[in-house]
Amino acid sequence: MKKLFLGMALLAAAGMLADSALAQGIGTAGVMRDEFALGLTPSIKSLGMGGAYLGLRGPRSMNPAALGGYERIEGTLTYGLYDHQDGPLGHRGRLDVVLPNPFPNLIPLEMLETAVARFMVDGVISDGNEPTRLGSTIDYDSTTLGMQSGIKVMDWLNIGFGAYPFESADVILEGPDYILDGEGFSQFFSQQIGFLVTPHERFSIGGEFVYIKDRMEAKFTHRAPTPVVNPESIAAMVPAPGDVTESGRAYYHIRYFAIGAAFEPIDGTLLALDYWYGEINGLNRWGFPYTDIDVSRWNFGAEQKLCDYFYVRAGSNNEGVTAGFTVRVNDDFDIDYAYAYGFLADKDAIFGRTDFHGISATYRF
C-alpha cells in the first residue's frame, strides 16, 4: 500500500488547487485519515494477531455484528504510541463501553433480546513538531465519537451497524516559507454495516462495509521573505510584500468492503484471515477529482492459549509484522499488549517506518 500515498500525493499536486503545498497538505491529511479512522482501527487483542477480526466473535472484534448475543457489560481503556522514524510521536487514547440490552423482555421481538451496543470515545494527538519526509514539520490531532450495535438474527447469523456522528481532526504542516492549517470534519453519514455467519462452533465468516465521508478545509499561508537590511542603504530598502493567504477545501469518500474468517482447529488455537478492498476518492474546492485510489490489504494472524491466564499472538497487518499477548488476571479482568513493526506501511512516504505499541485494560461485569 505504499503506492497509496505516492499516488495520492502525485494526483493532489497535479490537481486544480492553487499551490502545490496546499495540495500536498490536503493529500497528506486524506491518506492519514484512512488509517486513523476509528471504524478501521482494530482492538489491541486483534492487532496482536495482525488486526484480523472480521470472523471473530465478541467485543475484541470491530465488526459490529460480532457484538450480537454478548451477555456481559464490558469496559476497555486503551493507549497506543505511534513511533515515527521521521516526525513526532503520536499518542492515542480510547475508551470502549459495551452494554447488552438492559430490558430484553420489554420489546416483543426475540432477536432484539440479543441486542448489544458499544460506545466509543477516541483521541489522537502528536507530540512535538518534528520534520517529516515531506520536508515540513507536522502537528495533528483528532477526536471521534462512535457507536455500534449488533443483534443475533438466528443461531448462525448476526448483523450489526456502526455510526460515527462526530469526528474532528486538525493537521498543521509548516515548511520554511509556508504554513498549512487544515481542519477536517466527518459527515454524519459515516457508517459501518457488518455480518457474521457461524456454520460451525469452530468456524465463522464475517464481513463489513465501511463508508467514511469527510470534508477538510485548509488555510495556506505563503510567508513573505524577511528583507535583508543593508546598513549602507537603509533608505533604499524595498519593503517585503505581506504574507499571502488562501483557502482550499477537499472532500473525501473512503469505502471499504472486507471479508474474513476465523477458525479454531483445536482447543486454545485460533487462526484468522481478513481481506480488505476499497477506494479513496477526493474532490477539491472546484469539484475536480485529485485522487481516485484503489487499495487492498491482507491481515492474518494466530492466537495460542498457553495456560488459563496467558495468551500469545502473532500476525501481519498491512505489510507489518505484529505480536502481542493477554494476561487474564481473572475471569473479569484482562491486560493486553500489542506491537506492530512497520505499522502504517503506506505512510512510509510521510513518516518513514512507523512502529506501534499498544496496551489495554478490560474489565467485565
Short mmCIF file of N, CA, C and O in Angstrom, two decimals, residues 1-12 27 30-35 254 256 278-281 291-297 318-319 344-347 349-350:
data_model
loop_
_atom_site.label_atom_id
_atom_site.label_comp_id
_atom_site.label_asym_id
_atom_site.label_seq_id
_atom_site.Cartn_x
_atom_site.Cartn_y
_atom_site.Cartn_z
N MET A 1 0.80 -1.21 0.00
CA MET A 1 0.00 0.00 0.00
C MET A 1 0.83 1.27 0.00
O MET A 1 0.31 2.35 0.14
N LYS A 2 2.16 1.13 -0.13
CA LYS A 2 2.97 2.34 -0.17
C LYS A 2 2.55 3.23 -1.33
O LYS A 2 2.64 4.45 -1.25
N LYS A 3 2.12 2.60 -2.44
CA LYS A 3 1.72 3.40 -3.58
C LYS A 3 0.46 4.22 -3.31
O LYS A 3 0.13 5.12 -4.07
N LEU A 4 -0.26 3.91 -2.22
CA LEU A 4 -1.45 4.69 -1.88
C LEU A 4 -1.10 6.14 -1.67
O LEU A 4 -1.70 7.03 -2.26
N PHE A 5 -0.11 6.40 -0.79
CA PHE A 5 0.26 7.79 -0.56
C PHE A 5 0.91 8.39 -1.79
O PHE A 5 0.63 9.53 -2.18
N LEU A 6 1.82 7.64 -2.44
CA LEU A 6 2.54 8.19 -3.57
C LEU A 6 1.58 8.61 -4.68
O LEU A 6 1.67 9.70 -5.24
N GLY A 7 0.61 7.73 -4.96
CA GLY A 7 -0.36 8.07 -6.00
C GLY A 7 -1.21 9.25 -5.60
O GLY A 7 -1.48 10.14 -6.40
N MET A 8 -1.61 9.30 -4.34
CA MET A 8 -2.45 10.39 -3.88
C MET A 8 -1.70 11.72 -3.92
O MET A 8 -2.21 12.74 -4.35
N ALA A 9 -0.44 11.70 -3.48
CA ALA A 9 0.34 12.93 -3.45
C ALA A 9 0.57 13.46 -4.86
O ALA A 9 0.48 14.66 -5.13
N LEU A 10 0.86 12.55 -5.80
CA LEU A 10 1.11 12.98 -7.18
C LEU A 10 -0.16 13.57 -7.80
O LEU A 10 -0.13 14.61 -8.45
N LEU A 11 -1.28 12.89 -7.56
CA LEU A 11 -2.52 13.40 -8.12
C LEU A 11 -2.94 14.70 -7.45
O LEU A 11 -3.47 15.60 -8.10
N ALA A 12 -2.67 14.79 -6.15
CA ALA A 12 -3.01 16.03 -5.46
C ALA A 12 -2.20 17.19 -6.01
O ALA A 12 -2.71 18.28 -6.25
N GLY A 27 -3.68 16.26 0.58
CA GLY A 27 -3.46 14.86 0.26
C GLY A 27 -2.93 14.08 1.45
O GLY A 27 -3.35 12.96 1.72
N GLY A 30 -5.69 13.34 3.91
CA GLY A 30 -6.60 12.31 3.42
C GLY A 30 -6.05 10.91 3.59
O GLY A 30 -6.76 9.98 3.98
N VAL A 31 -4.75 10.74 3.33
CA VAL A 31 -4.15 9.43 3.47
C VAL A 31 -4.06 9.03 4.94
O VAL A 31 -4.31 7.89 5.31
N MET A 32 -3.70 9.97 5.82
CA MET A 32 -3.66 9.67 7.25
C MET A 32 -5.04 9.24 7.74
O MET A 32 -5.17 8.36 8.58
N ARG A 33 -6.06 9.85 7.20
CA ARG A 33 -7.44 9.56 7.63
C ARG A 33 -7.80 8.10 7.39
O ARG A 33 -8.56 7.50 8.15
N ASP A 34 -7.24 7.53 6.34
CA ASP A 34 -7.53 6.15 6.01
C ASP A 34 -7.14 5.20 7.14
O ASP A 34 -7.80 4.19 7.36
N GLU A 35 -6.07 5.50 7.86
CA GLU A 35 -5.62 4.61 8.93
C GLU A 35 -6.11 5.02 10.31
O GLU A 35 -6.34 4.18 11.16
N ILE A 254 -14.22 7.49 1.56
CA ILE A 254 -13.45 6.28 1.78
C ILE A 254 -14.43 5.13 1.91
O ILE A 254 -15.30 5.13 2.78
N TYR A 256 -14.77 0.81 1.98
CA TYR A 256 -14.11 -0.48 2.08
C TYR A 256 -15.16 -1.59 2.17
O TYR A 256 -16.15 -1.46 2.88
N GLY A 278 -10.94 -1.55 -1.24
CA GLY A 278 -11.71 -0.30 -1.23
C GLY A 278 -11.08 0.76 -2.09
O GLY A 278 -10.19 0.50 -2.90
N GLU A 279 -11.57 1.98 -1.90
CA GLU A 279 -11.07 3.11 -2.67
C GLU A 279 -11.19 4.38 -1.86
O GLU A 279 -12.02 4.49 -0.95
N ILE A 280 -10.34 5.32 -2.19
CA ILE A 280 -10.39 6.67 -1.61
C ILE A 280 -10.58 7.64 -2.76
O ILE A 280 -9.75 7.69 -3.68
N ASN A 281 -11.67 8.38 -2.74
CA ASN A 281 -11.94 9.41 -3.74
C ASN A 281 -11.85 10.77 -3.08
O ASN A 281 -12.23 10.94 -1.93
N THR A 291 -7.85 12.74 -6.54
CA THR A 291 -7.40 11.39 -6.21
C THR A 291 -8.52 10.39 -6.44
O THR A 291 -9.69 10.69 -6.22
N ASP A 292 -8.15 9.22 -6.90
CA ASP A 292 -9.06 8.10 -7.06
C ASP A 292 -8.20 6.85 -6.98
O ASP A 292 -7.69 6.37 -7.98
N ILE A 293 -8.01 6.35 -5.75
CA ILE A 293 -7.04 5.30 -5.50
C ILE A 293 -7.75 4.04 -5.03
O ILE A 293 -8.56 4.07 -4.10
N ASP A 294 -7.45 2.91 -5.68
CA ASP A 294 -7.92 1.61 -5.21
C ASP A 294 -6.89 1.06 -4.22
O ASP A 294 -5.69 1.14 -4.45
N VAL A 295 -7.37 0.51 -3.12
CA VAL A 295 -6.48 -0.02 -2.10
C VAL A 295 -6.93 -1.43 -1.72
O VAL A 295 -8.11 -1.77 -1.77
N SER A 296 -5.96 -2.24 -1.33
CA SER A 296 -6.26 -3.59 -0.85
C SER A 296 -5.23 -3.99 0.18
O SER A 296 -4.09 -3.53 0.14
N ARG A 297 -5.62 -4.85 1.11
CA ARG A 297 -4.70 -5.29 2.14
C ARG A 297 -5.15 -6.64 2.71
O ARG A 297 -6.33 -6.96 2.71
N ASN A 318 -1.17 -5.21 7.13
CA ASN A 318 -0.85 -4.20 6.13
C ASN A 318 0.66 -4.13 5.91
O ASN A 318 1.27 -3.07 5.99
N GLU A 319 1.29 -5.28 5.66
CA GLU A 319 2.71 -5.43 5.37
C GLU A 319 3.60 -5.35 6.61
O GLU A 319 4.81 -5.52 6.52
N LEU A 344 1.45 0.98 9.54
CA LEU A 344 1.10 2.03 8.57
C LEU A 344 2.10 2.04 7.42
O LEU A 344 2.70 3.05 7.09
N ALA A 345 2.31 0.88 6.79
CA ALA A 345 3.32 0.79 5.73
C ALA A 345 3.08 1.78 4.61
O ALA A 345 4.02 2.27 3.99
N ASP A 346 1.82 2.11 4.36
CA ASP A 346 1.53 3.05 3.28
C ASP A 346 1.78 4.51 3.69
O ASP A 346 1.53 5.42 2.91
N LYS A 347 2.25 4.74 4.91
CA LYS A 347 2.61 6.10 5.35
C LYS A 347 4.12 6.32 5.33
O LYS A 347 4.61 7.32 5.84
N ALA A 349 6.02 7.22 3.06
CA ALA A 349 6.41 8.43 2.35
C ALA A 349 6.26 9.68 3.20
O ALA A 349 6.81 10.72 2.87
N ILE A 350 5.51 9.58 4.30
CA ILE A 350 5.36 10.72 5.21
C ILE A 350 6.28 10.58 6.41
O ILE A 350 7.07 11.46 6.72
#
